[in-house]
XYZ file of C-alpha atoms in Angstrom:
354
model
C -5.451 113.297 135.831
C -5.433 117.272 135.210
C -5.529 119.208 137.479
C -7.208 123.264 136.414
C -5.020 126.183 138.157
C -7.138 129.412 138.354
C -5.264 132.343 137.704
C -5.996 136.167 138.766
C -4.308 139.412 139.779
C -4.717 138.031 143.444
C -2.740 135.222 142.887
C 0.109 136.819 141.594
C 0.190 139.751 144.071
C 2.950 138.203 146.537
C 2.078 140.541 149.204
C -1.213 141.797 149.746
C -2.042 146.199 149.149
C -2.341 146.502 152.851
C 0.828 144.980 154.184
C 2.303 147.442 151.506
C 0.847 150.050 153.704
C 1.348 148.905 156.750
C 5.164 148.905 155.570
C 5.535 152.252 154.287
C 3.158 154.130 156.975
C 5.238 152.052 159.627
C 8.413 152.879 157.918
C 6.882 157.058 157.662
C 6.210 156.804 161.317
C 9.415 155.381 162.631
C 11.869 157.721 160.372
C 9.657 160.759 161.670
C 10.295 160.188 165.101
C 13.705 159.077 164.748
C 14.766 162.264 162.685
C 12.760 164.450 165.019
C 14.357 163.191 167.769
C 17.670 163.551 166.361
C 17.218 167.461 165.409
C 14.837 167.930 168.528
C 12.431 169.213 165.529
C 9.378 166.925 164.892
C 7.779 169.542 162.570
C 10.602 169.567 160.066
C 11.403 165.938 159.964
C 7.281 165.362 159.303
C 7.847 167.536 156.196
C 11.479 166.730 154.672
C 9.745 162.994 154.679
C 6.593 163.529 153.704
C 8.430 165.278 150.504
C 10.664 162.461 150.115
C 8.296 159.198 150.805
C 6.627 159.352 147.388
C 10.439 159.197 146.074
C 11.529 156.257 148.123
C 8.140 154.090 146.830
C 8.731 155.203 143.206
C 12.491 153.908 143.099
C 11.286 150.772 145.512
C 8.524 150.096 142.883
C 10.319 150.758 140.061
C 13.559 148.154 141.238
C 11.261 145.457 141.564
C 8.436 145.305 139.649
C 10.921 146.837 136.607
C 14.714 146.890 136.550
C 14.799 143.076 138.726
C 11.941 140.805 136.685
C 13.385 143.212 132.749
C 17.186 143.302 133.620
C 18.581 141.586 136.534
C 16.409 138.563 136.382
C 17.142 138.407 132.642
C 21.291 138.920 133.435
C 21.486 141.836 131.962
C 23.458 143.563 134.607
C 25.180 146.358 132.895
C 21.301 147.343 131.568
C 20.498 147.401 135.124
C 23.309 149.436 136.858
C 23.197 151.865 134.290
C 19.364 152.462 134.981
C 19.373 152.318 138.773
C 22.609 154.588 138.756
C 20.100 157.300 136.273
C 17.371 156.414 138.682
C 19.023 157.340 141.761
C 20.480 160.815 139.930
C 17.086 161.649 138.721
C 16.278 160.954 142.340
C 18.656 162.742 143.850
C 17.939 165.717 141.852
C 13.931 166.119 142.543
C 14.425 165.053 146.200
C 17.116 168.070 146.649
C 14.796 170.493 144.572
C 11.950 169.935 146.262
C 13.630 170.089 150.071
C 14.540 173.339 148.800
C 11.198 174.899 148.097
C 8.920 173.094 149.974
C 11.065 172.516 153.440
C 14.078 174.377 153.836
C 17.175 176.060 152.446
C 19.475 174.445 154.408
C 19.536 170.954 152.145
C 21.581 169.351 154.772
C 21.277 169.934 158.170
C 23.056 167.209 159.705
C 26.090 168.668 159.272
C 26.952 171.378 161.542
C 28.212 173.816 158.361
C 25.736 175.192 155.958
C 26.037 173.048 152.945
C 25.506 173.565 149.388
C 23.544 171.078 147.025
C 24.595 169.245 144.378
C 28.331 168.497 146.115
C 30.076 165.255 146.127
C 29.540 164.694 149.881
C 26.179 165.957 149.388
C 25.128 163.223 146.464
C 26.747 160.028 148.496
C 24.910 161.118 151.775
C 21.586 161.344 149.765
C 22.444 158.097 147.400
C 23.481 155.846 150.096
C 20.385 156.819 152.324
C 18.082 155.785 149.267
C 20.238 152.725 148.490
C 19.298 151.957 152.409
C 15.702 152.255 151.853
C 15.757 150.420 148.091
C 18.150 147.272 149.708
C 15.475 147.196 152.636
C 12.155 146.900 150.578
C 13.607 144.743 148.132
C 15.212 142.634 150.471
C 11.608 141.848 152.067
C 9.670 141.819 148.564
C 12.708 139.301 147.490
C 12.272 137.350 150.919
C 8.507 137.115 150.708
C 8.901 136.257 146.611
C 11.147 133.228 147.416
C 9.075 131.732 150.038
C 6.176 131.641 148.683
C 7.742 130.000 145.050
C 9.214 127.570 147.917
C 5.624 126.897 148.971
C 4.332 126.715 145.649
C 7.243 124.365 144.299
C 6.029 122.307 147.643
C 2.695 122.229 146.797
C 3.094 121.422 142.999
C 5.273 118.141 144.326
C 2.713 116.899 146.653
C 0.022 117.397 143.462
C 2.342 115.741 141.444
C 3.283 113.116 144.180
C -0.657 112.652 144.508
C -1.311 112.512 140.556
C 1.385 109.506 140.080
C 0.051 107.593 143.014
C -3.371 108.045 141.531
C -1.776 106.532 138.217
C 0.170 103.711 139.748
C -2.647 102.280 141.488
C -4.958 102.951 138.306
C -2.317 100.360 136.905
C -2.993 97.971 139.640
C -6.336 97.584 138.930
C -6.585 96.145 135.264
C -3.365 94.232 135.947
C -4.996 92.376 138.980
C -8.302 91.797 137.236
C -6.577 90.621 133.953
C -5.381 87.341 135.786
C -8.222 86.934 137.977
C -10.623 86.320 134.950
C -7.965 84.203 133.406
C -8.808 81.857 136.340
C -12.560 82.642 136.433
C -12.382 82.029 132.655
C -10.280 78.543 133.219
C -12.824 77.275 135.876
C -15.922 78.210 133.149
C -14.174 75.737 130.743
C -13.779 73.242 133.485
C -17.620 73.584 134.110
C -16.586 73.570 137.540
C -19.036 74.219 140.551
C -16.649 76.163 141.879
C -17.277 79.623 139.424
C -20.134 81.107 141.736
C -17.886 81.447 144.796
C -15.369 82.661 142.090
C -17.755 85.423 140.814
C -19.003 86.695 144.484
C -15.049 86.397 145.468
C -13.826 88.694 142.584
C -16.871 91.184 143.146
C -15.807 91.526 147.023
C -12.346 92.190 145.572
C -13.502 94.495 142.663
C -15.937 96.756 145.094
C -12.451 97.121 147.318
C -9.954 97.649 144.285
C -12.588 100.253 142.951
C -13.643 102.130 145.911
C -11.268 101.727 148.892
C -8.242 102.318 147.183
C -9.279 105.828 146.160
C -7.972 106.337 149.594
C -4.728 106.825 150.590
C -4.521 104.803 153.258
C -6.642 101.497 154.613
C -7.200 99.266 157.613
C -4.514 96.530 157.465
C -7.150 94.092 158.353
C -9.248 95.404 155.307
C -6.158 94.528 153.191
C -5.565 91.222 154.659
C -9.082 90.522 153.899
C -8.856 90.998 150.274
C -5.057 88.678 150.681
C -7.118 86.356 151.670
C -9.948 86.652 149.109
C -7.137 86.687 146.351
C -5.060 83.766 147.563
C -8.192 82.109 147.604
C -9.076 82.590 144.261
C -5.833 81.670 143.167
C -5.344 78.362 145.094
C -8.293 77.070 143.221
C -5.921 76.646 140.189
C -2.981 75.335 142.615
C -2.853 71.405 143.694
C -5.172 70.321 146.230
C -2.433 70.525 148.981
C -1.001 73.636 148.320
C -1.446 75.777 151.754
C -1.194 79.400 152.488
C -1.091 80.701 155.453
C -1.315 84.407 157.602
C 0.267 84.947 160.893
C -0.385 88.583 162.288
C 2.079 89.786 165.533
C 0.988 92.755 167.296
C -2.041 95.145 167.688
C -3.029 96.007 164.218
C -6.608 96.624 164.932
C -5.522 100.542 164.503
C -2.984 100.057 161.706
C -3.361 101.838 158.401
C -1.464 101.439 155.496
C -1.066 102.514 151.249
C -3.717 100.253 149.384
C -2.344 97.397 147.383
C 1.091 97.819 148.961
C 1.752 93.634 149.356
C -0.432 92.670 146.157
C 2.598 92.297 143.592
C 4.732 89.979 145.810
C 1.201 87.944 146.814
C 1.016 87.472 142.947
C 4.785 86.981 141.946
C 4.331 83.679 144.734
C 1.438 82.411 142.549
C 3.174 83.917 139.530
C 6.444 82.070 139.800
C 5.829 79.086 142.810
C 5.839 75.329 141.843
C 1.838 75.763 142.086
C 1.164 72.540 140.632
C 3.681 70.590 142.963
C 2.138 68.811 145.976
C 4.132 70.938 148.364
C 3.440 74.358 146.669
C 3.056 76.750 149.786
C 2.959 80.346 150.895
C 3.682 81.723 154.459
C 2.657 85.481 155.302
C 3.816 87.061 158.207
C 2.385 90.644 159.193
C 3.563 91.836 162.328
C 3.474 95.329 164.196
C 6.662 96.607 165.780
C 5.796 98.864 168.875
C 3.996 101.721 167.018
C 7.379 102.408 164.696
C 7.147 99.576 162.241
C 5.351 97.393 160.004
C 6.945 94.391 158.714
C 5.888 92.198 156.237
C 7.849 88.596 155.282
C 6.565 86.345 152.629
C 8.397 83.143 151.938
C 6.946 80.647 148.976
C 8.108 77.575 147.757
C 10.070 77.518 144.490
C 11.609 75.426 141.931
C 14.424 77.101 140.750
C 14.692 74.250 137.715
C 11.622 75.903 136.558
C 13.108 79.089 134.865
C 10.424 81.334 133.674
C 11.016 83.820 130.625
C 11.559 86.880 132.134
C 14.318 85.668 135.084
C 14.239 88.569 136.755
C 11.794 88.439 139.742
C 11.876 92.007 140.557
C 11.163 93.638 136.788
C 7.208 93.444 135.610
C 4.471 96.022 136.396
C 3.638 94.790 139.484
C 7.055 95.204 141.185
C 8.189 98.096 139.398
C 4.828 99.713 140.648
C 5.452 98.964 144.058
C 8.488 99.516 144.425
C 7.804 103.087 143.062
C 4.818 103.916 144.960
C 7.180 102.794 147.938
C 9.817 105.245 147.266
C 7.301 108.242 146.248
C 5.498 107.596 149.936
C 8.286 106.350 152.354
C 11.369 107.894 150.104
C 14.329 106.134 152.192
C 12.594 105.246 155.646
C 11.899 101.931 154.227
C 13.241 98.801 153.522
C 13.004 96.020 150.867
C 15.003 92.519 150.239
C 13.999 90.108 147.842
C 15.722 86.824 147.894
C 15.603 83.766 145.462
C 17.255 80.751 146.720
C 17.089 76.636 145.485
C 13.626 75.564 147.181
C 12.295 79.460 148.551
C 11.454 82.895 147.633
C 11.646 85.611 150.344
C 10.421 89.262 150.442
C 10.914 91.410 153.818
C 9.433 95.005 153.597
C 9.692 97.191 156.510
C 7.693 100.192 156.585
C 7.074 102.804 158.693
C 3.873 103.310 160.431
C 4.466 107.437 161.273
């Protein structure tokens, strides 16, 4: 499955142009009123920042769309103090010049002595008030920049989650039907009367496999439907007295589940049972646990003298499958034993219904 990302300016603008503004005329407003209040003098503090806004959003700007993604980003730290240091003298030196022409002689009139320009104290007052401003903006642009990459790595997991669900259940499909026509094909050869109900039994079962697994979840009761159709299907190749049967415990008339969840260990009791032994059975037992749980228990009957190739119940692409899909959808909220005794094979799967 591919899956076509759409890329634009938009998309890579982490913060829209007018929360940008909103930011800086909020920002414009509040230090005007705060400096105005602090030299009683509304007129002058309207000017001195009006001068030295445009200076504060070019070194803002310049940090992070420049010196972070070119220098920092890329560990080049010395490149990037060295810069930032130039940045803030070049800085320092227009903001001064121009608060002398344009606003007023006295360059610093928070202190209560006339002071000259281009002093030490003068140059860490100025440099510290700009590193206040540059740690600010970045902070938020850097805030804003890492939780949206969180949301994106989020959303690329789920796609990704969704994509290999997609596949593992595109597996299911031609592994299922593979051994179903083996039997239709067996019964053909027998010339036996029983191939029509075969062939209306595996289209029931196709038309679900096809379209109602596209979903991710289903009714239980639609599942246990196509159980049922399956076993069926199989116990026509099983001895006559072979037996399966469902019990269902609780209200499940509301209960939905993953498609295909059970169908591996419904086959592996077909797959690996003494089918052809007179007392070749399968018990199913679905049953609802207040609305918490969902558990499923499967006991067959097995001859352990009859040792199959691959020994290992739990390997094949059937339980593999499952057992993935199970720990892509319920990660560790779930719980799966498999047990192989003498006469009996067991499988208890306890899922969670929230």
């Amino acid at each position: 499955m591919t899956h076509k990302l759409i890329y634009s300016k938009k998309n890579n603008r982490t913060i829209s142009r007018k929360y940008h503004v909103v930011f800086w005329v909020s920002y414009f407003i509040f230090n005007v009123i705060r400096w105005g209040s602090y030299f009683d003098d509304y007129w002058y503090s309207f000017k001195s920042n009006l001068v030295e806004f445009p200076l504060h959003i070019l070194l803002v700007y310049t940090n992070v769309y420049f010196f972070i993604p070119k220098y920092l980003i890329t560990k080049k730290y010395k490149t990037y103090v060295t810069l930032l240091l130039l940045a803030l003298g070049m800085l320092y030196a227009v903001r001064t010049g121009l608060n002398y022409i344009l606003v007023t002689k006295n360059i610093w009139p928070e202190t209560e002595l006339y002071q000259q320009a281009f002093t030490f104290n003068h140059i860490v007052a100025v440099t510290i008030g700009e590193l206040y401003v540059l740690a600010l903006a970045t902070a938020i642009k850097l805030t804003v920049d890492w939780v949206n990459q969180k949301n994106r790595i989020e959303t690329l997991r789920k796609e990704h989650l969704k994509s290999e669900l997609n596949f593992l259940k595109s597996q299911i499909q031609p592994h299922f039907f593979f051994n179903t026509l083996n039997n239709l094909y067996a019964l053909t050869l027998e010339k036996s009367n029983l191939a029509p109900n075969v062939v209306l039994k595996l289209s029931d079962i196709m038309q679900y496999v096809i379209y109602d697994v596209k979903k991710s979840k289903v009714k239980l009761l639609d599942e246990i439907e196509y159980i049922q159709n399956y076993a069926d299907l199989e116990l026509l190749r099983c001895h006559k007295n072979s037996k399966i049967t469902i019990n269902l415990e609780g209200n499940i008339n509301d209960v939905k589940i993953p498609p295909l969840i059970f169908l591996s260990y419904i086959e592996n009791c077909f797959k690996h049972g003494n089918k052809n032994s007179s007392d070749f059975y399968i018990f199913i037992r679905i049953e609802k646990k207040s609305n918490d749980f969902l558990i499923l228990n499967i006991e067959n009957s097995f001859d352990i003298t009859n040792t199959f190739i691959n020994e290992n119940l739990k390997s094949g692409i059937g339980n593999s499958n499952t057992k993935r899909r199970l720990d892509l959808i319920y990660k560790n909220k779930y719980s799966l034993k498999i047990q192989k005794e003498e006469k009996t094979f067991t499988v208890n799967l306890k899922i969670p219904l929230t």
